[in-house]
PDB file of C-alpha atoms in Angstrom:
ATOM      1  CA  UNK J 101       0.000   0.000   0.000  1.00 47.00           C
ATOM      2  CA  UNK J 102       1.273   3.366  -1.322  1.00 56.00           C
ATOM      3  CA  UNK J 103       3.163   5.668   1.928  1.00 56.00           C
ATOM      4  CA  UNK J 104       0.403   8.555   1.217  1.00 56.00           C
ATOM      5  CA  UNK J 105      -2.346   5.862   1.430  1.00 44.00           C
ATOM      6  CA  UNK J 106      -1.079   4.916   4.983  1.00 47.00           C
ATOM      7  CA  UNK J 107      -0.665   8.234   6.040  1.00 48.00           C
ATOM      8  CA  UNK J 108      -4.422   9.362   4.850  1.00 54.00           C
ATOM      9  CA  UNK J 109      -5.752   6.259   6.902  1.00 47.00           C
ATOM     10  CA  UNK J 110      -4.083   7.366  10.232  1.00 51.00           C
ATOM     11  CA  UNK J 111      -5.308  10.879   9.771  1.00 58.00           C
ATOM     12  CA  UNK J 112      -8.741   9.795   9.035  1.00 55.00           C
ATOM     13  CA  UNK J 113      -8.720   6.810  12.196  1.00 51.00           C
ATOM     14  CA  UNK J 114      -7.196   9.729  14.665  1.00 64.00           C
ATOM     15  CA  UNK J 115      -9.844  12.031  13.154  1.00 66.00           C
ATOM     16  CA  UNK J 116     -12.547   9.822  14.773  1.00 72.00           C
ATOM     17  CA  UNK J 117     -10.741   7.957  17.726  1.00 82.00           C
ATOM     18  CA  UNK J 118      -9.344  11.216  19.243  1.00 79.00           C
ATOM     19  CA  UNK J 119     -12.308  13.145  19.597  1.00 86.00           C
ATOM     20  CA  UNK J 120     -14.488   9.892  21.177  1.00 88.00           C
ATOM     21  CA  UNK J 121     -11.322   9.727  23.980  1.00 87.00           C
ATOM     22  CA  UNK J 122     -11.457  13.635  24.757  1.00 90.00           C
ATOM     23  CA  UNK J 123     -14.865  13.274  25.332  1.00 90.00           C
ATOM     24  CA  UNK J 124     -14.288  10.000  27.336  1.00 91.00           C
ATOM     25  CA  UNK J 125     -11.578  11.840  29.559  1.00 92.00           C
ATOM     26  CA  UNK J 126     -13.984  14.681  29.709  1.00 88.00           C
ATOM     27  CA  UNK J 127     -16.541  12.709  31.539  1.00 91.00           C
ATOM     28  CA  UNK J 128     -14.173  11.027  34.067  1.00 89.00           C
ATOM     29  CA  UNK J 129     -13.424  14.461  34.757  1.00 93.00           C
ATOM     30  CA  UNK J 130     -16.822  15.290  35.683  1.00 93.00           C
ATOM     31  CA  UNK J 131     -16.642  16.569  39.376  1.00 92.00           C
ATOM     32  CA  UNK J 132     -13.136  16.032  39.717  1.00 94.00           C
ATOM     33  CA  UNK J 133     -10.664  18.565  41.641  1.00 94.00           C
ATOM     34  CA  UNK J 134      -9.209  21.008  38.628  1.00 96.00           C
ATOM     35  CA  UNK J 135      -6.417  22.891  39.307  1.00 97.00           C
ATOM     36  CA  UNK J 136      -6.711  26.661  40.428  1.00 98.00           C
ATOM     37  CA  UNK J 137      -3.621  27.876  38.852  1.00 98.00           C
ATOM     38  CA  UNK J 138      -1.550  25.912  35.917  1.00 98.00           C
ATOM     39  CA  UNK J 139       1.478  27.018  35.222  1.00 98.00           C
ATOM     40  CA  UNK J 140       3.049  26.186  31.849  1.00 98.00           C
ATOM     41  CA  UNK J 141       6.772  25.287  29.800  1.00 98.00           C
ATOM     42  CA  UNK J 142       6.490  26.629  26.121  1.00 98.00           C
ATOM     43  CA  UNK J 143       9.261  24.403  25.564  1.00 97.00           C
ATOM     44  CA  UNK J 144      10.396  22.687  21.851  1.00 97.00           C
ATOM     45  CA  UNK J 145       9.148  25.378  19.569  1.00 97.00           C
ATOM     46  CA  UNK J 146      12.950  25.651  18.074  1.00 95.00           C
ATOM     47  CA  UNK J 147      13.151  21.675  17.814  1.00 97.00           C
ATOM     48  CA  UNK J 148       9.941  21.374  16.575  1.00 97.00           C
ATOM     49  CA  UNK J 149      10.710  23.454  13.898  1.00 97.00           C
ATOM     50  CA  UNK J 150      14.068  21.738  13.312  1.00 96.00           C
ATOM     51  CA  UNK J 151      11.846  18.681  12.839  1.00 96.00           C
ATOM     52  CA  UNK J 152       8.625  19.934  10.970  1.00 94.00           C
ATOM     53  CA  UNK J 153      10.162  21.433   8.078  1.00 93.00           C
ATOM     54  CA  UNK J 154       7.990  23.452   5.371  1.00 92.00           C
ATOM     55  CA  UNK J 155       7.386  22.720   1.841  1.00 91.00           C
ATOM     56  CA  UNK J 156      10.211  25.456   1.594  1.00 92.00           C
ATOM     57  CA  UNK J 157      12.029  23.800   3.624  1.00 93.00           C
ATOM     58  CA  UNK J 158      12.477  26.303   6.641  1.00 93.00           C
ATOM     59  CA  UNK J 159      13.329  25.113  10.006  1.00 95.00           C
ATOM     60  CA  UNK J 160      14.141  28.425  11.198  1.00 95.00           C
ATOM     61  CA  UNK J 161      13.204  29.170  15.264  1.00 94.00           C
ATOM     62  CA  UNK J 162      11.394  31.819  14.524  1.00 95.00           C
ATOM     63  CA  UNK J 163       8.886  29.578  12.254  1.00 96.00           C
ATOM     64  CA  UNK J 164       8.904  27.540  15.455  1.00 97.00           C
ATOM     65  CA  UNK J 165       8.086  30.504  17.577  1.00 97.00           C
ATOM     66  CA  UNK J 166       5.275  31.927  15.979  1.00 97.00           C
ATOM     67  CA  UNK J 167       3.601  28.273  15.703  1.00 97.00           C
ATOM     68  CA  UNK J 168       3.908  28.406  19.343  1.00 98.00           C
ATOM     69  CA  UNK J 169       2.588  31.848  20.100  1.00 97.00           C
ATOM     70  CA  UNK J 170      -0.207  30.280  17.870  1.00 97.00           C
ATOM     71  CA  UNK J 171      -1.057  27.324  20.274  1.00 98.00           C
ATOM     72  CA  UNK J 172      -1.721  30.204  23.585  1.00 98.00           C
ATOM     73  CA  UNK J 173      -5.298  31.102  22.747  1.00 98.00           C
ATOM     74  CA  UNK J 174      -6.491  27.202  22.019  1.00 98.00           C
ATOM     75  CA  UNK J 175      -4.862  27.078  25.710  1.00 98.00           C
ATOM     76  CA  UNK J 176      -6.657  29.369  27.600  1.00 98.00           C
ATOM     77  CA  UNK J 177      -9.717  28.518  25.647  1.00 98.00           C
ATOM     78  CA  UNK J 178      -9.373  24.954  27.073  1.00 98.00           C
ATOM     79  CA  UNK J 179      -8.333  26.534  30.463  1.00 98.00           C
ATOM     80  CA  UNK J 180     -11.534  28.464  30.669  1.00 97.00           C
ATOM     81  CA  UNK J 181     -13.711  25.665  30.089  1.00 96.00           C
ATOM     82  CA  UNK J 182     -12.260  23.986  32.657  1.00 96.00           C
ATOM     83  CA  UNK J 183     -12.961  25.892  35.228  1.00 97.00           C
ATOM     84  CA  UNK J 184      -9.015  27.084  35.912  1.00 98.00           C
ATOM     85  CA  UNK J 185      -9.115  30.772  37.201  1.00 98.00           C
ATOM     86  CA  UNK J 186      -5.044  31.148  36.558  1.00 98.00           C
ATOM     87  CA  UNK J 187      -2.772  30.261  33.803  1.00 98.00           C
ATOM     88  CA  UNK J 188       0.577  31.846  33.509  1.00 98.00           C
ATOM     89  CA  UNK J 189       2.744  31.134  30.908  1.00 98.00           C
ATOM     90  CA  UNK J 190       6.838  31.337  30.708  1.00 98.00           C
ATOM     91  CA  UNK J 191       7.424  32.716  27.191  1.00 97.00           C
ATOM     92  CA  UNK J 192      10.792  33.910  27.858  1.00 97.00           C
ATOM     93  CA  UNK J 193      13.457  33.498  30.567  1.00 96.00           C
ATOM     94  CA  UNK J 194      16.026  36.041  31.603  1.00 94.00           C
ATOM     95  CA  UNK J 195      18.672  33.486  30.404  1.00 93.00           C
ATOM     96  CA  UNK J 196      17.693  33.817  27.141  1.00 93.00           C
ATOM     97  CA  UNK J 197      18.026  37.103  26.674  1.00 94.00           C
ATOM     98  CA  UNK J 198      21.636  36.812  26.223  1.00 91.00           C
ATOM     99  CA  UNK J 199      20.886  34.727  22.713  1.00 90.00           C
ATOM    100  CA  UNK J 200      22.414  35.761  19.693  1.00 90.00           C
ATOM    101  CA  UNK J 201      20.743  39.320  18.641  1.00 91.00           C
ATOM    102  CA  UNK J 202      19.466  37.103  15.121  1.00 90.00           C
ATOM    103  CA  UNK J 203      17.338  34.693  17.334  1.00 90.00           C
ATOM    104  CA  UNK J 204      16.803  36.924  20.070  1.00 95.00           C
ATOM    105  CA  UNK J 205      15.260  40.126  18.130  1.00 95.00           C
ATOM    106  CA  UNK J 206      12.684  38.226  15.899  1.00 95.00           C
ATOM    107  CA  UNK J 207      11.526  36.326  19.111  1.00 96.00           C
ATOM    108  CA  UNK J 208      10.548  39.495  21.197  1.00 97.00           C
ATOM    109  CA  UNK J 209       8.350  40.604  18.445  1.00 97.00           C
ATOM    110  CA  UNK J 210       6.715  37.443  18.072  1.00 98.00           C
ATOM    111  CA  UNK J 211       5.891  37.868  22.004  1.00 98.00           C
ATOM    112  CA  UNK J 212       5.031  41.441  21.465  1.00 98.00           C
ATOM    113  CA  UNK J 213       2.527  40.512  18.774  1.00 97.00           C
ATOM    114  CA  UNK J 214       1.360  37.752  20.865  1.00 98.00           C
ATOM    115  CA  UNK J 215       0.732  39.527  23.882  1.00 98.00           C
ATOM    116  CA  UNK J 216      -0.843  42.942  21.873  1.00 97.00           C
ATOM    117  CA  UNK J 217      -3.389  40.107  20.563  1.00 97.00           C
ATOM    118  CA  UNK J 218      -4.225  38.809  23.837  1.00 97.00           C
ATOM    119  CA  UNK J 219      -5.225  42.380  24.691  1.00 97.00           C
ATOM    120  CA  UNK J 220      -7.436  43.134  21.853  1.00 96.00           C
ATOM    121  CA  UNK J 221      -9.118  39.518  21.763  1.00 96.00           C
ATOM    122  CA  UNK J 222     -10.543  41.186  25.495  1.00 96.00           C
ATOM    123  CA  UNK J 223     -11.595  38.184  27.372  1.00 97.00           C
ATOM    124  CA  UNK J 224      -8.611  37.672  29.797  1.00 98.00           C
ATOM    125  CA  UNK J 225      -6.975  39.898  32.222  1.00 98.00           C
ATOM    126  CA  UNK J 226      -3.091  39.823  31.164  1.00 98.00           C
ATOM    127  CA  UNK J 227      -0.380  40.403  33.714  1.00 98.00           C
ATOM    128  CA  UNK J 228       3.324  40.931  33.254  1.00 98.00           C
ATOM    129  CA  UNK J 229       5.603  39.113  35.564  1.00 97.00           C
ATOM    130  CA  UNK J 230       9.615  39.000  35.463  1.00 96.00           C
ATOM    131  CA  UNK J 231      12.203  41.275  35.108  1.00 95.00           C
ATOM    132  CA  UNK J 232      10.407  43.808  32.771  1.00 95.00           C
ATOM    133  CA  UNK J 233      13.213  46.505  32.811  1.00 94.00           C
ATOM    134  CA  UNK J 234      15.731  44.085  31.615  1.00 95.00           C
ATOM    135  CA  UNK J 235      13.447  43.997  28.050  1.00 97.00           C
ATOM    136  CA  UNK J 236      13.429  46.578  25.166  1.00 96.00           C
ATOM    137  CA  UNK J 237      11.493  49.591  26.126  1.00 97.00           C
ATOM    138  CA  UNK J 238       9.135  48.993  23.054  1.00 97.00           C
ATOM    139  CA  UNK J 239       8.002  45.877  25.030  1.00 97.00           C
ATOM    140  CA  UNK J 240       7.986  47.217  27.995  1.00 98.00           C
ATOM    141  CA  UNK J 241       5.815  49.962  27.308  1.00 97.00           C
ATOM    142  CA  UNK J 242       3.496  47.084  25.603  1.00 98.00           C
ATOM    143  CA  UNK J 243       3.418  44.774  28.307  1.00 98.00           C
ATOM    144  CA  UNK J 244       2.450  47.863  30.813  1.00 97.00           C
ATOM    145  CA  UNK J 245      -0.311  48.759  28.449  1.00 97.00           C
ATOM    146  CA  UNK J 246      -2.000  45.613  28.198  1.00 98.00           C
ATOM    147  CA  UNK J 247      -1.811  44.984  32.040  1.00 98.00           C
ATOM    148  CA  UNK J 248      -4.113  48.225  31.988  1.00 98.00           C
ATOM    149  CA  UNK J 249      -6.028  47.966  29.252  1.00 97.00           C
ATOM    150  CA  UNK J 250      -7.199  44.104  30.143  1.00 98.00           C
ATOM    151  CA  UNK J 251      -7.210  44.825  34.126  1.00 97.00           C
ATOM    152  CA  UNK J 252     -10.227  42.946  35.620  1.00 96.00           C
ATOM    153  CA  UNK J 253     -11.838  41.432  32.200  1.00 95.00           C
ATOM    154  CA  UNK J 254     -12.882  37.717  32.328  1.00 93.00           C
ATOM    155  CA  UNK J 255     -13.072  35.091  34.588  1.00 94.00           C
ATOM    156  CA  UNK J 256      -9.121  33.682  33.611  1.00 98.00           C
ATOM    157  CA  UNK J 257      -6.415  36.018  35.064  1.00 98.00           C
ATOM    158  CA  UNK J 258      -3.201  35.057  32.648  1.00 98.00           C
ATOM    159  CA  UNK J 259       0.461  35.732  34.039  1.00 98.00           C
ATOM    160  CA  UNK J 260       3.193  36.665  30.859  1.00 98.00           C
ATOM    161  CA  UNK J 261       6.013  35.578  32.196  1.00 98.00           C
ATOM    162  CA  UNK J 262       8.912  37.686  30.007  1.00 98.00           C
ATOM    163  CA  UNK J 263      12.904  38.086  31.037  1.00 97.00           C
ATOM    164  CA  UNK J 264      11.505  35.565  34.109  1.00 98.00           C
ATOM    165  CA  UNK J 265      13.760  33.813  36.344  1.00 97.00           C
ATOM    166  CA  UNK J 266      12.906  32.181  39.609  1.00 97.00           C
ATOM    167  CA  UNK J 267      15.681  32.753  41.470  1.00 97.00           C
ATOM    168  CA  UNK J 268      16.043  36.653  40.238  1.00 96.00           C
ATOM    169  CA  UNK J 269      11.896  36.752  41.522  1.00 97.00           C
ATOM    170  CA  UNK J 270      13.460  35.799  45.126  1.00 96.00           C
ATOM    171  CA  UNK J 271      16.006  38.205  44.517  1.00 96.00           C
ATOM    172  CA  UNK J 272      14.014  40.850  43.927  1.00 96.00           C
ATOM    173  CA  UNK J 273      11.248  39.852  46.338  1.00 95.00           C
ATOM    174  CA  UNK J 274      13.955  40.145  48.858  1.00 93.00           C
ATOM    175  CA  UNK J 275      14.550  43.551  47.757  1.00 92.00           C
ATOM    176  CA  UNK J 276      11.614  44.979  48.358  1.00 92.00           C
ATOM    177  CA  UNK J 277      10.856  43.277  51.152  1.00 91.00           C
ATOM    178  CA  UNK J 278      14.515  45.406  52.320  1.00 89.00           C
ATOM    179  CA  UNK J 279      13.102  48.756  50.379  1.00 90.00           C
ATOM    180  CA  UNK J 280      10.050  48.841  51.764  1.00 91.00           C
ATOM    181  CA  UNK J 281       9.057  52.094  53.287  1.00 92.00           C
ATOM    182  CA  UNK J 282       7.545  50.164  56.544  1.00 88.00           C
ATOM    183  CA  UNK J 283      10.631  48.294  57.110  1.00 87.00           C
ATOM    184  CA  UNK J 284      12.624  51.515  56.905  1.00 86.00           C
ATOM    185  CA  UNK J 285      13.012  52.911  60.307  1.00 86.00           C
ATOM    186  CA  UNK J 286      14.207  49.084  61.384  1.00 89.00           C
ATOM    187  CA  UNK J 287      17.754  47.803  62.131  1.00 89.00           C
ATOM    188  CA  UNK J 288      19.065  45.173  59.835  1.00 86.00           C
ATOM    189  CA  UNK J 289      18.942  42.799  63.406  1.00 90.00           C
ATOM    190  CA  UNK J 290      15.005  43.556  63.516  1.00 90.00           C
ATOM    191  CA  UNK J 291      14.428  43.022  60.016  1.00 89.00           C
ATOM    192  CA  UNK J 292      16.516  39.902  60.429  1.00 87.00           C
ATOM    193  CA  UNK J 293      14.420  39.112  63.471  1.00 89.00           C
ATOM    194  CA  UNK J 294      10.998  39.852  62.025  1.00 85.00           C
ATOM    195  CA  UNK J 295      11.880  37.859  58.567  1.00 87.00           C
ATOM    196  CA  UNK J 296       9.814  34.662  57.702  1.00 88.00           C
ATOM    197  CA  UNK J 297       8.865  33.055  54.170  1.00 89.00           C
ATOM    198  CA  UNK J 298       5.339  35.346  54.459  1.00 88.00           C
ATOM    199  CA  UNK J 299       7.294  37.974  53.957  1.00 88.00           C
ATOM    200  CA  UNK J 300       8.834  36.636  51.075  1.00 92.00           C
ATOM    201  CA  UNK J 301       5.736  35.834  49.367  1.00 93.00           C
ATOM    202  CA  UNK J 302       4.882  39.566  49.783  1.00 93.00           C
ATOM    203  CA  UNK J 303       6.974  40.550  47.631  1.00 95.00           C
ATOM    204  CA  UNK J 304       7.015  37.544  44.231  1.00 97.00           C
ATOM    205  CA  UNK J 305       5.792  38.602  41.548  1.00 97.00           C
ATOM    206  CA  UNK J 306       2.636  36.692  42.217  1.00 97.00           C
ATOM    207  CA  UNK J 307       2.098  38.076  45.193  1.00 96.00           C
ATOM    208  CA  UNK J 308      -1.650  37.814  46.287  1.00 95.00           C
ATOM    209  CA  UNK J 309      -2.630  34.849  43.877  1.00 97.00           C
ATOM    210  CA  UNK J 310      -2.854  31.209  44.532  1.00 96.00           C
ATOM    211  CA  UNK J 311       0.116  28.911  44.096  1.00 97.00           C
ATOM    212  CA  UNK J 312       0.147  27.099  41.243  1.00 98.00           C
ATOM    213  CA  UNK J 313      -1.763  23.851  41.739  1.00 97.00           C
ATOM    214  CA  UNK J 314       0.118  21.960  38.285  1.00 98.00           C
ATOM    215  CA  UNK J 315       2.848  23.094  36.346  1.00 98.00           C
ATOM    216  CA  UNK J 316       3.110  21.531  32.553  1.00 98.00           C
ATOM    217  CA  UNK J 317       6.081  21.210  30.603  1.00 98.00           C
ATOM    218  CA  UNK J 318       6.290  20.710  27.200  1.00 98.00           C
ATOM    219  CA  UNK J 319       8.848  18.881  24.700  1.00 97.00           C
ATOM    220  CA  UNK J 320       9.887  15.996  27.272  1.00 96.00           C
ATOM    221  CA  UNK J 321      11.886  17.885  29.240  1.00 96.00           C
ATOM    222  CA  UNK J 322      11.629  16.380  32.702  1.00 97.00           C
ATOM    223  CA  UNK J 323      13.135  19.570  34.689  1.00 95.00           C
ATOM    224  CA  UNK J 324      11.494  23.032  35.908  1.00 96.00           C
ATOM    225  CA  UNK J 325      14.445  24.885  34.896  1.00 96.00           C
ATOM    226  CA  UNK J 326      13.315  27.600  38.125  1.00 96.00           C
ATOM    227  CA  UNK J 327       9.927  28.130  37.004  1.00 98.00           C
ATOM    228  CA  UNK J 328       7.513  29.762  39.848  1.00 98.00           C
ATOM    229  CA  UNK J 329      10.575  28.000  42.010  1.00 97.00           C
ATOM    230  CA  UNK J 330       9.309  29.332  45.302  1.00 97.00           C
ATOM    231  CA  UNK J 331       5.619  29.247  44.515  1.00 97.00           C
ATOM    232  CA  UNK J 332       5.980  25.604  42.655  1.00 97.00           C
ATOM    233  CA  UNK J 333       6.736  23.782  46.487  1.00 94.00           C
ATOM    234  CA  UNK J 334       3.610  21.757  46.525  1.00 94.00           C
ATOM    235  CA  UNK J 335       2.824  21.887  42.933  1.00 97.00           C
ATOM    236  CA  UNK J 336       1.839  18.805  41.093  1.00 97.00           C
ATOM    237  CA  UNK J 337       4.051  18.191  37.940  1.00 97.00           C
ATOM    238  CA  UNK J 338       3.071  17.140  34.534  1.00 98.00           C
ATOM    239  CA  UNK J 339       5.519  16.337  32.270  1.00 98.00           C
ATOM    240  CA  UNK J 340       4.623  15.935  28.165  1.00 98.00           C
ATOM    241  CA  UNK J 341       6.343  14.370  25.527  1.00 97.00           C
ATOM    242  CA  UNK J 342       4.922  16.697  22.555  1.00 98.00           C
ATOM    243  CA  UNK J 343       6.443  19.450  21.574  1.00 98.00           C
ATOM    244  CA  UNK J 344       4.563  22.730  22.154  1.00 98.00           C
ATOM    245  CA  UNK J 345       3.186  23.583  18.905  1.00 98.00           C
ATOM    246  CA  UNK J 346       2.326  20.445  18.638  1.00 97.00           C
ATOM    247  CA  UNK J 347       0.270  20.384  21.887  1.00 98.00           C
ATOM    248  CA  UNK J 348      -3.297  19.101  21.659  1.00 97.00           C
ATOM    249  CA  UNK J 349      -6.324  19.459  23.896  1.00 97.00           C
ATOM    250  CA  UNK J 350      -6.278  15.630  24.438  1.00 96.00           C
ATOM    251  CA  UNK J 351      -2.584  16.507  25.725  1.00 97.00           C
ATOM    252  CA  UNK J 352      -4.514  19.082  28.005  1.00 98.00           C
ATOM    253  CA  UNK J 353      -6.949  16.627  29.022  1.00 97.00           C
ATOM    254  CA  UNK J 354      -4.849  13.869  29.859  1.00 97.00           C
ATOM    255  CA  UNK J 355      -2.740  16.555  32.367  1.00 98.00           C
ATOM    256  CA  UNK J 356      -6.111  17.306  34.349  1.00 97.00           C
ATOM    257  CA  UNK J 357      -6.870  13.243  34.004  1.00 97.00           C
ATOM    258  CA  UNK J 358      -3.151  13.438  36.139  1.00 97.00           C
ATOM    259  CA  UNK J 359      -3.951  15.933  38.364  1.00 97.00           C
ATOM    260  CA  UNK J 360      -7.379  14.679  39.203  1.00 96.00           C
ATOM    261  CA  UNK J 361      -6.094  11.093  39.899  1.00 94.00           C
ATOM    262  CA  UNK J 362      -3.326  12.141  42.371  1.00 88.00           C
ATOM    263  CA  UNK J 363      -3.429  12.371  46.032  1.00 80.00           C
ATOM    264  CA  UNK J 364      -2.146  15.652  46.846  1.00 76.00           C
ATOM    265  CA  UNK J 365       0.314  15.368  49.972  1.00 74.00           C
ATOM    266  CA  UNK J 366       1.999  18.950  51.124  1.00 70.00           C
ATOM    267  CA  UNK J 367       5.163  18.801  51.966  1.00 63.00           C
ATOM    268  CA  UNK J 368       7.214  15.268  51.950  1.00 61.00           C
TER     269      UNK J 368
END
């Protein structure tokens, strides 16, 4: 039997198996915990790409980038229904801003873009989180606008997470706990004295929102890389084998199927 034969009758018996299992996994979920807060990896985009080549043959990582940026709203459109209140999403680390100008430039747009058409679809409420001064001022300035313009729409609060790094966040939640005007009059041995992780969580970027209750990577990566590292201490974890573009609502599905079946123990 001819290759394209083979490959028509896959896509045609995953066009009518996949759909009958979402909807199976959809019913088990039925009055099962969901997760508050998800926090998710955008990772494989680049290899993706390297893998996926077009007709033209392009495996560039910028192809691979805008596919992902692509993916977001199907994301929090299957967040929504699900009854998850907060998604936030690392699209860039502060790592990677050190990558070579030729990668690094066309990405930031692609984020720019992204984020811009988050705003105008007006349904979520978009926050910036991460070291926002370390980025262009162009994206700055759009990042700061769309945290305005979106403040209190919808029921699904979305995190951007741009320039992020977890350990910088405790860095810089340290900071202001340090800089803040109350603690001012104090003596390093009070503030020392008075200092417990509540104060810490003060200060995170988060601060005020619920912990994330599952954190999804992307690409089979099996590692957090710092994500939400203080806020991720009694997070479930859901690691997936497809890459992100390639990310499917029965990938979605089968993470809440996870998170649903686990018994949640804090701490050890």
């Amino acid at each position: 039997m001819p290759n394209t034969l083979i490959k028509s009758g896959k896509k045609i018996a995953k066009g009518i198996i996949y759909p009958l299992y979402e909807k199976r996994i959809e019913r088990l979920l039925k009055g099962k915990p969901i997760p508050n807060h998800i926090g998710v990896i955008l990772d494989g985009n680049r290899r993706w790409s390297r893998e996926n080549p077009d007709p033209s043959g392009d495996t560039s990582s910028s192809r691979g980038h805008r596919a992902g940026a692509n993916k977001i709203v199907e994301l929090l459109e299957w967040s929504e229904k699900a009854g998850v209140k907060v998604v936030t999403l690392w699209l860039l680390s502060n790592q990677n801003l050190s990558r070579d100008k030729n990668e690094l430039e066309p990405l930031l747009e692609i984020i720019e873009s992204t984020i811009s058409g988050l705003a105008k679809a007006g349904k979520w409420e978009i926050r910036p989180v991460g070291s926002i001064n370390l980025l262009p001022e162009k994206l700055q300035n759009t990042l700061n606008q769309t945290a305005a313009s979106t403040s209190g729409i919808g029921k699904l609060l979305v995190n951007v997470a741009v320039g992020y790094g977890g350990r910088d966040e405790i860095a810089d939640a340290f900071r202001g706990y340090l800089n803040d005007p109350q603690n001012q009059n104090q003596t390093g041995v009070q503030l020392a004295r008075n200092f417990d992780a509540s104060q810490i969580e003060k200060y995170l970027y988060t601060a005020g929102l619920p912990d994330p209750d599952l954190l999804i990577r992307t690409s089979g990566e099996q590692r957090l890389g710092g994500f939400l590292l203080w806020q991720s201490a009694n997070s479930e974890v859901y690691f997936c084998e497809a890459f992100w573009p390639d990310f499917r609502h029965l990938d979605f599905l089968r993470a809440m199927r996870s998170f649903a079946q686990r018994q949640r123990r804090y701490g050890l």
